[in-house]
PDB file of C-alpha atoms in Angstrom:
ATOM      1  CA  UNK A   1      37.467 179.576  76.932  1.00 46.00           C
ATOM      2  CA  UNK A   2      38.054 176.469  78.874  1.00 53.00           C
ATOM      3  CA  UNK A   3      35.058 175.428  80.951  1.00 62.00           C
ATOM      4  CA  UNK A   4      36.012 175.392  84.594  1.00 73.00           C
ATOM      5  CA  UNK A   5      34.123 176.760  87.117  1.00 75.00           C
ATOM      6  CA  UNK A   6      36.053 179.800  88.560  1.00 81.00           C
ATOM      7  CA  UNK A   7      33.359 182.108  90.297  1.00 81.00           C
ATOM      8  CA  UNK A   8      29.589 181.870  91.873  1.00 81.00           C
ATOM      9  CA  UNK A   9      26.938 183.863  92.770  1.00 82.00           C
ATOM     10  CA  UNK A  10      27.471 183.029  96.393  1.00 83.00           C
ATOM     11  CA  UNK A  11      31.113 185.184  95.871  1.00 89.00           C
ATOM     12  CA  UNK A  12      29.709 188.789  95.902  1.00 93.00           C
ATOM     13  CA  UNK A  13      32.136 190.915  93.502  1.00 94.00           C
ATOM     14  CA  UNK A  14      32.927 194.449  92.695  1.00 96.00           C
ATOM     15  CA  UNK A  15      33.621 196.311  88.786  1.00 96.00           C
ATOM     16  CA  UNK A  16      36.776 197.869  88.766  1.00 97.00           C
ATOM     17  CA  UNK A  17      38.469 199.183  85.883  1.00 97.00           C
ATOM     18  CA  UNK A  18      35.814 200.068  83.549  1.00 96.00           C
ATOM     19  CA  UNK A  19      34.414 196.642  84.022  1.00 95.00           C
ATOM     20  CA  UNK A  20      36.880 194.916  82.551  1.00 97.00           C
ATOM     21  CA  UNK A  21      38.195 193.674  86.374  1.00 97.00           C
ATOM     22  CA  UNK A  22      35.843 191.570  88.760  1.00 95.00           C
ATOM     23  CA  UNK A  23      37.397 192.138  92.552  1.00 97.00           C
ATOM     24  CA  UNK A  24      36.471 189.506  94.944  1.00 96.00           C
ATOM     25  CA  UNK A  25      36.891 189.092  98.621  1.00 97.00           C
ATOM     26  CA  UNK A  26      38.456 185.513  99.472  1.00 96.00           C
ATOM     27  CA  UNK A  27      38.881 184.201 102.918  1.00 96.00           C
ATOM     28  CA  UNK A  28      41.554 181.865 105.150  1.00 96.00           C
ATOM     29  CA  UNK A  29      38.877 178.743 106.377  1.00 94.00           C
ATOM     30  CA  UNK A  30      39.789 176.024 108.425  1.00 92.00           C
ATOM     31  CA  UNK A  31      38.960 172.937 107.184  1.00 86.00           C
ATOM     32  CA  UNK A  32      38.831 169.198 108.995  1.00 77.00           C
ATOM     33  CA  UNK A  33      39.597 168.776 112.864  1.00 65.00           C
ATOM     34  CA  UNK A  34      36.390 168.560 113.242  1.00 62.00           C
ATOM     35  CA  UNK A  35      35.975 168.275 116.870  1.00 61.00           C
ATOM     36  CA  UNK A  36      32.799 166.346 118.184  1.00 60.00           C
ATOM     37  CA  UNK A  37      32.077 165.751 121.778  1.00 63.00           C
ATOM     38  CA  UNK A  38      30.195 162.817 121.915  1.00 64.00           C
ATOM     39  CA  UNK A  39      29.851 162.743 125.603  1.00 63.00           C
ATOM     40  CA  UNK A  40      31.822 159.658 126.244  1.00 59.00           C
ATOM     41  CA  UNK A  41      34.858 159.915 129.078  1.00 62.00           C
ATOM     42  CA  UNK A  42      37.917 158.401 127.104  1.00 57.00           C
ATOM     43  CA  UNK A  43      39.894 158.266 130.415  1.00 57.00           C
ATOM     44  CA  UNK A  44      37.068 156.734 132.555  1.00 56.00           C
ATOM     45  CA  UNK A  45      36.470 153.873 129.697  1.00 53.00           C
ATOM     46  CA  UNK A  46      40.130 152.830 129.663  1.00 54.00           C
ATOM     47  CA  UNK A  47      40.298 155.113 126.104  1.00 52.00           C
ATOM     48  CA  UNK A  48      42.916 157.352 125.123  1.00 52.00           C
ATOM     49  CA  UNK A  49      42.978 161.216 124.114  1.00 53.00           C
ATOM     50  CA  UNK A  50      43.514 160.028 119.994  1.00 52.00           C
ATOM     51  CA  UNK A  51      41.671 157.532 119.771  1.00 51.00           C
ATOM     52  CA  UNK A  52      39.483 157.601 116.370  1.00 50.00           C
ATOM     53  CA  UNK A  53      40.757 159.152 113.083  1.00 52.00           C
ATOM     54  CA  UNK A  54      43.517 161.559 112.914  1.00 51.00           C
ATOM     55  CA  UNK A  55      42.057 164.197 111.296  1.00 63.00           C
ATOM     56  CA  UNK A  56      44.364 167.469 110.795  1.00 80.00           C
ATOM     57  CA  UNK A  57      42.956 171.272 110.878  1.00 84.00           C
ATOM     58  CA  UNK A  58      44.361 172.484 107.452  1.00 90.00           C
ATOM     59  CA  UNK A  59      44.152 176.336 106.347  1.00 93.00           C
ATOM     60  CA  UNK A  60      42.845 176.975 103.087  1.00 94.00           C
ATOM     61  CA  UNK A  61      41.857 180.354 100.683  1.00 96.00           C
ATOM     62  CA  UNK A  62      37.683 179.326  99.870  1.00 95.00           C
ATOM     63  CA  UNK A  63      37.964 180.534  96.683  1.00 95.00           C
ATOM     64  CA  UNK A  64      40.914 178.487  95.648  1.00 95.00           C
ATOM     65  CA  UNK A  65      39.429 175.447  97.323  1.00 93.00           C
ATOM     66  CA  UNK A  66      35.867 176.057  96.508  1.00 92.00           C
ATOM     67  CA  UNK A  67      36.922 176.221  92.499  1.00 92.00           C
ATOM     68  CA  UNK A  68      40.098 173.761  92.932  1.00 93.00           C
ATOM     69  CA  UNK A  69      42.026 176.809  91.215  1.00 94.00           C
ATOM     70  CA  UNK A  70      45.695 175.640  90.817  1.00 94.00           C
ATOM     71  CA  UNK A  71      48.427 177.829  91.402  1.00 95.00           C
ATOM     72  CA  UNK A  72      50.735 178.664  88.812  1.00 94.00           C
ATOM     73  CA  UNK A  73      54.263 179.861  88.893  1.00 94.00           C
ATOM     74  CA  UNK A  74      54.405 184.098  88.317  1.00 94.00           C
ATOM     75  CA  UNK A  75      55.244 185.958  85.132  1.00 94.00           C
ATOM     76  CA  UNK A  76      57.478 188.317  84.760  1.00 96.00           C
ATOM     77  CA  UNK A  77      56.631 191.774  83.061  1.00 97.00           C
ATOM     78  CA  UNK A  78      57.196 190.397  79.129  1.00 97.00           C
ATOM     79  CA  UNK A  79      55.542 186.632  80.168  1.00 95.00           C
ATOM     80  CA  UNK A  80      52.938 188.695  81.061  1.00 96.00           C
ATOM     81  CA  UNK A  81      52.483 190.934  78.454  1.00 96.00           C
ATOM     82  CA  UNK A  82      53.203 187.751  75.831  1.00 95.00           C
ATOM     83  CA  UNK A  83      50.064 186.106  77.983  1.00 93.00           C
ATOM     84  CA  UNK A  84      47.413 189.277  77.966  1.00 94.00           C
ATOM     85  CA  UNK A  85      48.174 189.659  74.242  1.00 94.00           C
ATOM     86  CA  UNK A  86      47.493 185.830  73.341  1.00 93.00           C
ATOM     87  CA  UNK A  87      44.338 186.418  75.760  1.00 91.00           C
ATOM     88  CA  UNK A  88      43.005 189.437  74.338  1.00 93.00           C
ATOM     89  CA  UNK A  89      43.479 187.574  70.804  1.00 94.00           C
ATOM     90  CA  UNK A  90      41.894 184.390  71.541  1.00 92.00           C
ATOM     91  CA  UNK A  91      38.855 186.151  73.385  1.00 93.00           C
ATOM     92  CA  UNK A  92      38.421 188.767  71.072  1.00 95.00           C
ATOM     93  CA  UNK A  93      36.359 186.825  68.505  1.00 95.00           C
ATOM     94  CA  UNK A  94      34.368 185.143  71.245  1.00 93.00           C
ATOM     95  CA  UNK A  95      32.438 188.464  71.986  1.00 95.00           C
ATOM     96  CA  UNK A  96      29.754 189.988  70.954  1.00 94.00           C
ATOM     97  CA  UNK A  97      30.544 193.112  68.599  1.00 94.00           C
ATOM     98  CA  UNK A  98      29.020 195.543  70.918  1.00 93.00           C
ATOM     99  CA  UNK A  99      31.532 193.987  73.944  1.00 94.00           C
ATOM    100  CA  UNK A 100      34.175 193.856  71.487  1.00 95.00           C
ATOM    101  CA  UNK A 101      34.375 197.237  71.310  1.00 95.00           C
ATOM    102  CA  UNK A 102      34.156 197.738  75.509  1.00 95.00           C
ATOM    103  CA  UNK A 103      36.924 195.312  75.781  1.00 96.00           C
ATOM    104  CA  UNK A 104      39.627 197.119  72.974  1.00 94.00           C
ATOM    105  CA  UNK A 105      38.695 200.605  74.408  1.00 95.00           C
ATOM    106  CA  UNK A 106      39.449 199.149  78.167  1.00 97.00           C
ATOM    107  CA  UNK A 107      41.678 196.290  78.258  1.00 96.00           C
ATOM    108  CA  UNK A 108      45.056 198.254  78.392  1.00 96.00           C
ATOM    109  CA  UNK A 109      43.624 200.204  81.585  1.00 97.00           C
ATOM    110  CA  UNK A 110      43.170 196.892  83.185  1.00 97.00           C
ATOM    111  CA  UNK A 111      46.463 195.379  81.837  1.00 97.00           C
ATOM    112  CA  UNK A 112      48.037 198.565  83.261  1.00 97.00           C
ATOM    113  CA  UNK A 113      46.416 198.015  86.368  1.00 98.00           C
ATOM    114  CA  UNK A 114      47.293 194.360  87.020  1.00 98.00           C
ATOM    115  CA  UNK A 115      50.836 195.133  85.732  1.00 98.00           C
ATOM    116  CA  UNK A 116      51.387 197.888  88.605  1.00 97.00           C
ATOM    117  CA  UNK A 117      50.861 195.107  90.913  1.00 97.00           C
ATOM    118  CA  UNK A 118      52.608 192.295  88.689  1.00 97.00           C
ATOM    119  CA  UNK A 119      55.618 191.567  92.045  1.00 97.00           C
ATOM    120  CA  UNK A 120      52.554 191.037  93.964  1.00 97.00           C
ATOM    121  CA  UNK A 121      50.240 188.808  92.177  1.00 97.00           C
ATOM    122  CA  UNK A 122      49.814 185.470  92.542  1.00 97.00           C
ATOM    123  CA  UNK A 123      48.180 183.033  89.384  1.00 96.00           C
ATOM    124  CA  UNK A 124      45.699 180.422  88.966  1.00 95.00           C
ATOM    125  CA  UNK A 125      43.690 178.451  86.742  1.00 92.00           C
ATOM    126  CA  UNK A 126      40.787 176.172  86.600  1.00 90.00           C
ATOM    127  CA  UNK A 127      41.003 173.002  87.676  1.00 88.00           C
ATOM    128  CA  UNK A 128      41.466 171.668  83.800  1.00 84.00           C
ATOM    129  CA  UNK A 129      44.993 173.671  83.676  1.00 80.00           C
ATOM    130  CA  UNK A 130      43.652 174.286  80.448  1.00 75.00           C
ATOM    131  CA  UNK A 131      46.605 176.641  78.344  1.00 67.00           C
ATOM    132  CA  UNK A 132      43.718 178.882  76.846  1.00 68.00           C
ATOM    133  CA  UNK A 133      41.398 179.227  79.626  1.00 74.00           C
ATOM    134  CA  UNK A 134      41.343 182.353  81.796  1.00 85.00           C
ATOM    135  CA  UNK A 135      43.886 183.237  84.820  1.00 92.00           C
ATOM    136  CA  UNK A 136      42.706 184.241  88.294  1.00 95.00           C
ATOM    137  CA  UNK A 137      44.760 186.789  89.575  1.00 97.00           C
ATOM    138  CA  UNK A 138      45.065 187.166  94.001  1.00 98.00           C
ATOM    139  CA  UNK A 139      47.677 189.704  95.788  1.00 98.00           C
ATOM    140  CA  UNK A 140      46.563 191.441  99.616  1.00 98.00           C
ATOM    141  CA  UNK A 141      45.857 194.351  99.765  1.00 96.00           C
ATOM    142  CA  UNK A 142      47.556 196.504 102.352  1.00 95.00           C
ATOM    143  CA  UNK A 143      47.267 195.363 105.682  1.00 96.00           C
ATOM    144  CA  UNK A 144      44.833 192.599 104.537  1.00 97.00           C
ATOM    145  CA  UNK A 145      45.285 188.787 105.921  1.00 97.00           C
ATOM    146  CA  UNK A 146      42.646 187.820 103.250  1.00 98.00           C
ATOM    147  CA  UNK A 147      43.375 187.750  99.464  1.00 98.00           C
ATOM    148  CA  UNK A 148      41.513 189.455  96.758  1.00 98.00           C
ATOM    149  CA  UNK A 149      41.259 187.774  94.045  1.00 97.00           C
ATOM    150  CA  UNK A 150      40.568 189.605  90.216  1.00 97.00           C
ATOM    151  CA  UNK A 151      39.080 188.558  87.032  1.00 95.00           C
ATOM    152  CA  UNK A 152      38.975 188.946  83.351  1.00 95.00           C
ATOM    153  CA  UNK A 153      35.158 189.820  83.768  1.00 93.00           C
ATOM    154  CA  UNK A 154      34.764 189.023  79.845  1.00 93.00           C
ATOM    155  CA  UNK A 155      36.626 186.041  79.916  1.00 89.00           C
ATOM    156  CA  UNK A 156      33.687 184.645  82.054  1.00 85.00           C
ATOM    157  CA  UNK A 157      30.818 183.279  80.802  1.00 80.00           C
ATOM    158  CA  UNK A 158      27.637 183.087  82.953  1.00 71.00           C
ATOM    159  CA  UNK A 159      26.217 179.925  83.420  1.00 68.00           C
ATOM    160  CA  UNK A 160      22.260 180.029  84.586  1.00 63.00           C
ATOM    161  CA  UNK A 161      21.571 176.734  86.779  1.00 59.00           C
TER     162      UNK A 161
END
């Protein structure tokens, strides 16, 4: 619905739920502190240790900072329920008959699903914070230090570059 990227090909992913949930793999990256050894003494030119720019080692998810997803505060059980609902109506139309179909028959299974893990869950959306466009569901998995991350697989729309 809105037209942020969430997903690429380069983020392998896994149907769960009669294909109604994409699972993806995300990973903690480190990102600036760049060090570079130049080869140059600092203490035998009269430099010191932090000299240069200051740059700061900063731990990030890759799928949250690949897409720019922004995190949004949780739902309860009826927020969420008032949110699939609204979803389910305002993507509905936007299929194709024969995916229409798939997505009445299946959508409760994965609205059960995500509900089981509702205390769990953390939200995002695209960059846009559009109010219509999908959410991006994370929570770890047991004993995980990674998040997963899960998508409304019809909510996305495939975009051939």
């Amino acid at each position: 619905m809105a037209s942020d990227e969430l997903l690429s090909d380069s983020f392998p992913y896994k149907e769960i739920e009669n294909g109604m949930l994409w699972e993806v793999e995300g990973k903690w990256v480190v990102q600036g502190a760049i060090d570079v050894d130049i080869g140059a003494n600092p203490s035998a030119e009269g430099g010191d240790e932090d000299e240069g720019v200051d740059d700061q080692a900063v731990k990030v998810v890759d799928i949250v900072d690949t897409f720019r997803l922004q995190e949004q505060p949780s739902f309860d059980k009826k927020q969420f329920v008032a949110f699939v609902k609204k979803y389910i109506k305002l993507l509905t139309p936007k299929l194709e008959p024969e995916k229409q179909e798939l997505f009445k028959k299946n959508i409760e299974g994965a609205t059960k699903y995500l509900l089981s893990k509702l205390s769990d869950l953390q939200f995002f959306v695209g960059e846009s914070m559009h109010d219509d466009g999908t959410i991006v569901f994370a929570y770890y998995k047991e004993g995980a230090t990674d998040p997963t991350f899960l998508y409304f697989a019809y909510g996305l729309k495939e975009v051939k570059c």
